[in-house]
């Protein structure tokens, strides 16, 4: 059986996790890793027993690499992706695809021009609960979806050094929720009205960011939505989505990590994850396996460069709305 030989660029927490998920697939082989930081590179080389490259350009040119995973800091994505696209090898790239709409549009056009397979890492699309909700909506069981409510709450505030690299709350966190909203509702968002505040982590004020935000949405063809994002979930990772249809509704995430609840002594205890890698463990594995399967079977990407461009376009519109204090309209 032919295996897809994959090289991973960027070996931070998520990049290392992607590399590990590649090794779990029976249809792929991790053959190379790359990171400019010697400690991160050595850790991956030693643990995965693969060839390491300090310079990713050498890795992507290797005949031992058929496909590429890009998990570098977002500010580097444009340059890294343009180099990867030039090789015409299939690409998996973490979200956001870039930090600007202009760069994402260039990437989108170049992907189309070169005929390159590219999948963006919006892992919630591969979460079993979200996939079941999408299937129920598409089957017509729910009737037309008319309203979505989505929340994502991180367990704690970000490290101060990370904030300037994150793009801000609406980009760093909100991009996932905005992608889920347009995906589950099946149509584009036409208006965003965002507000935010620093409610707990005072250092964010000096960095021009917030730790809590809300987004009110309007959709094409009349749907409405609301998204909550927060850094303040007190040591748990809390992600939930509700879609209201004309006939039925679907709720995702209310049972948290496992469908297990303990009741007694006037207490109710629910098992919850403390980070996204726990809550979406299956989703991260399934999205990587889907990338591998689609490449080997010559199937189209399930999360395209266009989806990546729309994600950053919406997240930046939300950021703009927050700073302006008024709704922002999106044109298509």
Short mmCIF file of C-alpha atoms in Angstrom, two decimals:
data_model
loop_
_atom_site.label_atom_id
_atom_site.label_comp_id
_atom_site.label_asym_id
_atom_site.label_seq_id
_atom_site.Cartn_x
_atom_site.Cartn_y
_atom_site.Cartn_z
CA UNK A 1 0.00 0.00 0.00
CA UNK A 2 1.36 3.39 -0.98
CA UNK A 3 1.93 5.71 1.96
CA UNK A 4 1.89 9.48 1.77
CA UNK A 5 5.28 10.74 2.96
CA UNK A 6 4.73 13.89 4.99
CA UNK A 7 7.07 16.60 6.27
CA UNK A 8 6.01 18.96 9.07
CA UNK A 9 7.20 22.59 9.27
CA UNK A 10 6.94 24.15 12.73
CA UNK A 11 7.27 21.94 15.81
CA UNK A 12 5.61 23.96 18.55
CA UNK A 13 2.79 22.47 20.56
CA UNK A 14 0.34 22.12 17.67
CA UNK A 15 2.93 21.27 15.01
CA UNK A 16 4.32 18.49 17.20
CA UNK A 17 0.76 17.25 17.74
CA UNK A 18 0.15 17.18 13.98
CA UNK A 19 3.38 15.24 13.49
CA UNK A 20 2.24 12.71 16.09
CA UNK A 21 -1.12 12.34 14.34
CA UNK A 22 0.65 11.64 11.03
CA UNK A 23 2.43 8.72 12.71
CA UNK A 24 -0.95 7.29 13.79
CA UNK A 25 -2.17 6.93 10.21
CA UNK A 26 -1.72 3.62 8.41
CA UNK A 27 -1.77 5.47 5.09
CA UNK A 28 1.02 7.95 5.84
CA UNK A 29 4.60 8.14 7.03
CA UNK A 30 6.30 11.03 8.78
CA UNK A 31 9.59 11.32 6.90
CA UNK A 32 10.89 14.79 7.83
CA UNK A 33 10.44 17.69 10.25
CA UNK A 34 11.68 21.27 10.22
CA UNK A 35 12.09 24.04 12.79
CA UNK A 36 14.67 26.84 13.13
CA UNK A 37 14.84 26.31 16.90
CA UNK A 38 17.40 23.57 17.70
CA UNK A 39 15.65 22.29 20.84
CA UNK A 40 12.29 21.86 19.12
CA UNK A 41 13.92 20.21 16.12
CA UNK A 42 16.01 17.80 18.22
CA UNK A 43 12.97 16.78 20.28
CA UNK A 44 10.99 15.83 17.17
CA UNK A 45 13.94 14.14 15.43
CA UNK A 46 14.68 12.04 18.52
CA UNK A 47 11.07 11.17 19.31
CA UNK A 48 9.93 10.40 15.75
CA UNK A 49 13.25 9.08 14.40
CA UNK A 50 13.05 11.15 11.22
CA UNK A 51 15.33 13.51 9.35
CA UNK A 52 15.37 17.10 10.61
CA UNK A 53 15.91 20.34 8.74
CA UNK A 54 16.70 23.74 10.23
CA UNK A 55 15.72 25.28 6.87
CA UNK A 56 12.24 24.28 5.70
CA UNK A 57 13.16 25.10 2.08
CA UNK A 58 15.52 22.13 2.04
CA UNK A 59 12.83 19.88 3.48
CA UNK A 60 10.09 20.77 1.00
CA UNK A 61 12.52 20.20 -1.90
CA UNK A 62 13.34 16.69 -0.68
CA UNK A 63 12.30 13.73 -2.82
CA UNK A 64 11.39 11.97 0.43
CA UNK A 65 8.53 14.41 1.11
CA UNK A 66 5.27 14.05 -0.86
CA UNK A 67 3.10 16.43 1.19
CA UNK A 68 3.65 19.26 3.67
CA UNK A 69 2.10 20.31 6.99
CA UNK A 70 2.59 24.00 7.87
CA UNK A 71 2.27 24.81 11.57
CA UNK A 72 4.59 27.80 11.86
CA UNK A 73 3.58 31.11 13.51
CA UNK A 74 0.84 32.78 11.46
CA UNK A 75 3.01 35.80 10.61
CA UNK A 76 5.26 33.44 8.58
CA UNK A 77 2.46 31.63 6.73
CA UNK A 78 2.45 33.76 3.59
CA UNK A 79 6.13 33.28 2.77
CA UNK A 80 6.14 29.62 3.79
CA UNK A 81 2.98 28.85 1.83
CA UNK A 82 4.16 30.57 -1.33
CA UNK A 83 7.35 28.47 -1.20
CA UNK A 84 5.33 25.30 -0.60
CA UNK A 85 2.84 26.06 -3.37
CA UNK A 86 5.74 26.41 -5.81
CA UNK A 87 6.65 22.75 -5.18
CA UNK A 88 3.09 21.75 -6.17
CA UNK A 89 3.01 19.32 -3.25
CA UNK A 90 -0.23 18.97 -1.22
CA UNK A 91 -0.40 21.28 1.80
CA UNK A 92 -2.12 21.22 5.18
CA UNK A 93 -1.91 24.62 6.89
CA UNK A 94 -3.01 25.62 10.36
CA UNK A 95 -5.46 28.48 10.78
CA UNK A 96 -5.37 31.41 10.21
CA UNK A 97 -4.15 30.96 6.66
CA UNK A 98 -2.51 34.43 7.00
CA UNK A 99 -3.11 37.63 8.97
CA UNK A 100 -4.40 39.68 5.99
CA UNK A 101 -7.18 39.28 3.44
CA UNK A 102 -4.87 40.51 0.67
CA UNK A 103 -2.26 37.81 1.33
CA UNK A 104 -4.92 35.12 1.63
CA UNK A 105 -6.39 36.13 -1.72
CA UNK A 106 -2.95 35.85 -3.35
CA UNK A 107 -2.52 32.39 -1.81
CA UNK A 108 -5.98 31.36 -3.00
CA UNK A 109 -5.26 32.47 -6.56
CA UNK A 110 -1.84 30.80 -6.60
CA UNK A 111 -3.29 27.53 -5.28
CA UNK A 112 -5.84 27.58 -8.11
CA UNK A 113 -3.24 28.57 -10.71
CA UNK A 114 -0.82 25.80 -9.73
CA UNK A 115 -3.54 23.20 -9.14
CA UNK A 116 -2.29 22.53 -5.62
CA UNK A 117 -4.28 20.69 -2.94
CA UNK A 118 -4.57 22.81 0.21
CA UNK A 119 -6.52 22.09 3.40
CA UNK A 120 -6.90 24.63 6.20
CA UNK A 121 -6.86 23.45 9.82
CA UNK A 122 -10.36 24.30 11.02
CA UNK A 123 -10.52 21.17 13.14
CA UNK A 124 -14.07 21.65 14.44
CA UNK A 125 -15.37 20.66 11.01
CA UNK A 126 -13.99 17.19 11.80
CA UNK A 127 -15.29 16.92 15.37
CA UNK A 128 -17.80 14.01 15.47
CA UNK A 129 -20.43 16.17 17.20
CA UNK A 130 -20.14 19.04 14.74
CA UNK A 131 -20.10 16.61 11.79
CA UNK A 132 -23.29 14.97 13.07
CA UNK A 133 -24.91 18.39 13.40
CA UNK A 134 -23.88 19.33 9.86
CA UNK A 135 -25.26 16.05 8.52
CA UNK A 136 -28.58 16.60 10.31
CA UNK A 137 -28.87 20.10 8.89
CA UNK A 138 -27.96 19.05 5.34
CA UNK A 139 -30.40 16.11 5.45
CA UNK A 140 -33.29 18.54 5.95
CA UNK A 141 -34.31 17.04 9.31
CA UNK A 142 -33.97 20.39 11.04
CA UNK A 143 -35.59 22.46 8.34
CA UNK A 144 -33.90 25.65 7.31
CA UNK A 145 -31.33 26.79 9.94
CA UNK A 146 -32.39 30.23 11.16
CA UNK A 147 -30.22 30.94 14.22
CA UNK A 148 -26.84 29.88 15.60
CA UNK A 149 -25.40 30.43 19.06
CA UNK A 150 -21.78 29.48 19.59
CA UNK A 151 -19.38 29.94 22.50
CA UNK A 152 -15.70 29.21 22.97
CA UNK A 153 -14.03 29.79 26.33
CA UNK A 154 -10.35 29.24 27.00
CA UNK A 155 -9.28 28.01 30.43
CA UNK A 156 -6.94 30.92 31.15
CA UNK A 157 -5.49 34.09 29.69
CA UNK A 158 -2.69 33.91 27.11
CA UNK A 159 1.00 34.48 27.95
CA UNK A 160 1.74 38.21 27.47
CA UNK A 161 4.45 37.46 24.90
CA UNK A 162 1.93 35.57 22.74
CA UNK A 163 -0.63 38.35 22.44
CA UNK A 164 1.18 40.54 19.85
CA UNK A 165 1.67 37.41 17.70
CA UNK A 166 -1.95 36.22 18.02
CA UNK A 167 -3.83 38.77 15.93
CA UNK A 168 -6.06 39.58 18.92
CA UNK A 169 -8.99 37.74 20.48
CA UNK A 170 -11.33 37.94 17.48
CA UNK A 171 -8.68 36.49 15.16
CA UNK A 172 -6.96 34.03 17.47
CA UNK A 173 -10.13 32.50 18.92
CA UNK A 174 -13.08 33.93 17.01
CA UNK A 175 -11.91 32.67 13.62
CA UNK A 176 -12.89 29.12 14.62
CA UNK A 177 -16.39 30.14 15.67
CA UNK A 178 -16.94 32.28 12.58
CA UNK A 179 -15.92 29.35 10.36
CA UNK A 180 -18.28 27.01 12.22
CA UNK A 181 -21.11 29.54 11.89
CA UNK A 182 -20.86 29.93 8.11
CA UNK A 183 -20.29 26.18 7.67
CA UNK A 184 -23.24 25.00 9.78
CA UNK A 185 -25.62 27.70 8.57
CA UNK A 186 -24.63 26.96 4.97
CA UNK A 187 -24.42 30.59 3.91
CA UNK A 188 -22.24 33.63 4.26
CA UNK A 189 -22.22 36.22 7.04
CA UNK A 190 -23.25 39.66 5.77
CA UNK A 191 -22.90 41.74 8.95
CA UNK A 192 -20.89 41.56 12.18
CA UNK A 193 -21.33 43.73 15.25
CA UNK A 194 -18.65 43.01 17.86
CA UNK A 195 -17.94 44.25 21.34
CA UNK A 196 -15.26 43.32 23.83
CA UNK A 197 -13.76 44.12 27.21
CA UNK A 198 -10.94 43.27 29.58
CA UNK A 199 -12.74 41.63 32.50
CA UNK A 200 -9.93 39.71 34.18
CA UNK A 201 -6.45 40.00 32.66
CA UNK A 202 -5.52 43.66 33.10
CA UNK A 203 -2.24 43.36 31.16
CA UNK A 204 -4.28 42.99 27.95
CA UNK A 205 -5.24 46.67 28.10
CA UNK A 206 -1.63 47.69 27.45
CA UNK A 207 -1.52 45.27 24.51
CA UNK A 208 -4.74 46.64 22.95
CA UNK A 209 -6.56 43.33 23.29
CA UNK A 210 -9.53 41.99 25.28
CA UNK A 211 -10.29 38.77 27.13
CA UNK A 212 -14.04 38.64 26.42
CA UNK A 213 -15.93 39.34 23.22
CA UNK A 214 -19.33 38.97 21.60
CA UNK A 215 -20.31 39.00 17.93
CA UNK A 216 -23.83 39.50 16.59
CA UNK A 217 -24.23 38.09 13.08
CA UNK A 218 -26.57 38.47 10.13
CA UNK A 219 -26.56 35.91 7.33
CA UNK A 220 -27.55 35.89 3.72
CA UNK A 221 -31.22 34.96 3.41
CA UNK A 222 -32.16 36.24 6.85
CA UNK A 223 -30.49 34.08 9.49
CA UNK A 224 -29.12 35.48 12.75
CA UNK A 225 -26.37 34.41 15.11
CA UNK A 226 -24.41 35.18 18.25
CA UNK A 227 -20.87 34.15 19.16
CA UNK A 228 -19.23 34.42 22.58
CA UNK A 229 -15.45 34.16 23.03
CA UNK A 230 -13.64 34.35 26.35
CA UNK A 231 -10.27 33.72 27.99
CA UNK A 232 -11.94 33.25 31.36
CA UNK A 233 -13.40 29.75 31.78
CA UNK A 234 -11.52 29.05 35.03
CA UNK A 235 -9.29 26.11 34.10
CA UNK A 236 -11.67 24.34 31.70
CA UNK A 237 -12.02 24.53 27.93
CA UNK A 238 -15.70 25.12 27.13
CA UNK A 239 -16.95 24.99 23.54
CA UNK A 240 -20.65 24.69 22.64
CA UNK A 241 -22.75 25.27 19.54
CA UNK A 242 -26.50 25.44 19.01
CA UNK A 243 -28.26 25.66 15.65
CA UNK A 244 -31.99 26.37 15.63
CA UNK A 245 -33.90 25.16 12.60
CA UNK A 246 -37.48 25.75 11.54
CA UNK A 247 -38.35 22.18 12.54
CA UNK A 248 -35.64 20.86 14.88
CA UNK A 249 -32.51 22.11 16.66
CA UNK A 250 -29.08 20.57 17.11
CA UNK A 251 -26.83 21.16 20.14
CA UNK A 252 -23.11 20.25 20.18
CA UNK A 253 -20.79 20.10 23.19
CA UNK A 254 -23.26 20.18 26.05
CA UNK A 255 -21.99 16.80 27.28
CA UNK A 256 -18.41 18.11 27.20
CA UNK A 257 -15.46 15.71 27.03
CA UNK A 258 -17.32 12.46 27.73
CA UNK A 259 -21.05 11.77 28.24
CA UNK A 260 -20.50 11.24 31.95
CA UNK A 261 -22.09 13.08 34.88
CA UNK A 262 -21.76 12.33 38.59
CA UNK A 263 -24.54 13.42 40.96
CA UNK A 264 -24.44 13.20 44.75
CA UNK A 265 -23.92 15.11 47.99
CA UNK A 266 -25.75 18.10 46.52
CA UNK A 267 -23.19 18.35 43.70
CA UNK A 268 -23.19 17.65 39.98
CA UNK A 269 -19.82 16.96 38.35
CA UNK A 270 -19.28 16.92 34.57
CA UNK A 271 -16.09 15.74 32.89
CA UNK A 272 -14.57 18.65 30.93
CA UNK A 273 -11.33 19.12 28.99
CA UNK A 274 -8.79 21.69 30.10
CA UNK A 275 -7.53 22.50 26.61
CA UNK A 276 -8.51 22.24 22.95
CA UNK A 277 -6.12 19.33 22.32
CA UNK A 278 -8.19 17.29 24.78
CA UNK A 279 -11.65 18.42 23.73
CA UNK A 280 -10.88 18.06 20.03
CA UNK A 281 -8.48 15.11 20.16
CA UNK A 282 -10.59 13.10 17.72
CA UNK A 283 -11.10 16.11 15.46
CA UNK A 284 -7.36 16.72 15.10
CA UNK A 285 -6.80 13.07 14.21
CA UNK A 286 -9.71 12.95 11.78
CA UNK A 287 -8.72 16.18 9.99
CA UNK A 288 -5.19 14.84 9.40
CA UNK A 289 -6.52 11.49 8.23
CA UNK A 290 -8.93 13.31 5.91
CA UNK A 291 -6.02 15.30 4.46
CA UNK A 292 -4.13 12.06 3.81
CA UNK A 293 -7.14 10.26 2.33
CA UNK A 294 -8.12 13.13 0.04
CA UNK A 295 -4.58 13.45 -1.33
CA UNK A 296 -4.15 9.71 -1.91
CA UNK A 297 -7.62 9.35 -3.45
CA UNK A 298 -7.43 12.55 -5.49
CA UNK A 299 -10.47 14.06 -3.79
CA UNK A 300 -11.05 17.83 -3.37
CA UNK A 301 -10.14 19.60 -0.15
CA UNK A 302 -12.90 19.77 2.45
CA UNK A 303 -11.57 23.07 3.86
CA UNK A 304 -10.24 25.16 1.00
CA UNK A 305 -8.06 28.23 0.60
CA UNK A 306 -11.32 30.14 0.10
CA UNK A 307 -12.50 28.98 3.52
CA UNK A 308 -9.19 30.16 4.94
CA UNK A 309 -9.59 33.56 3.27
CA UNK A 310 -13.16 33.90 4.55
CA UNK A 311 -12.06 33.03 8.07
CA UNK A 312 -9.54 35.86 8.30
CA UNK A 313 -11.86 38.25 6.43
CA UNK A 314 -14.61 37.70 9.00
CA UNK A 315 -12.27 37.80 12.00
CA UNK A 316 -10.75 41.10 10.85
CA UNK A 317 -14.24 42.50 10.23
CA UNK A 318 -15.15 41.60 13.82
CA UNK A 319 -11.96 43.28 15.07
CA UNK A 320 -12.79 46.39 13.03
CA UNK A 321 -16.34 46.44 14.38
CA UNK A 322 -15.07 46.25 17.95
CA UNK A 323 -12.72 49.21 17.43
CA UNK A 324 -15.33 51.28 15.55
CA UNK A 325 -18.16 50.44 17.94
CA UNK A 326 -20.60 49.78 15.10
CA UNK A 327 -21.62 46.97 12.71
CA UNK A 328 -19.45 46.12 9.71
CA UNK A 329 -21.11 44.99 6.48
CA UNK A 330 -19.46 42.39 4.24
CA UNK A 331 -19.87 42.38 0.48
CA UNK A 332 -19.75 39.31 -1.79
#
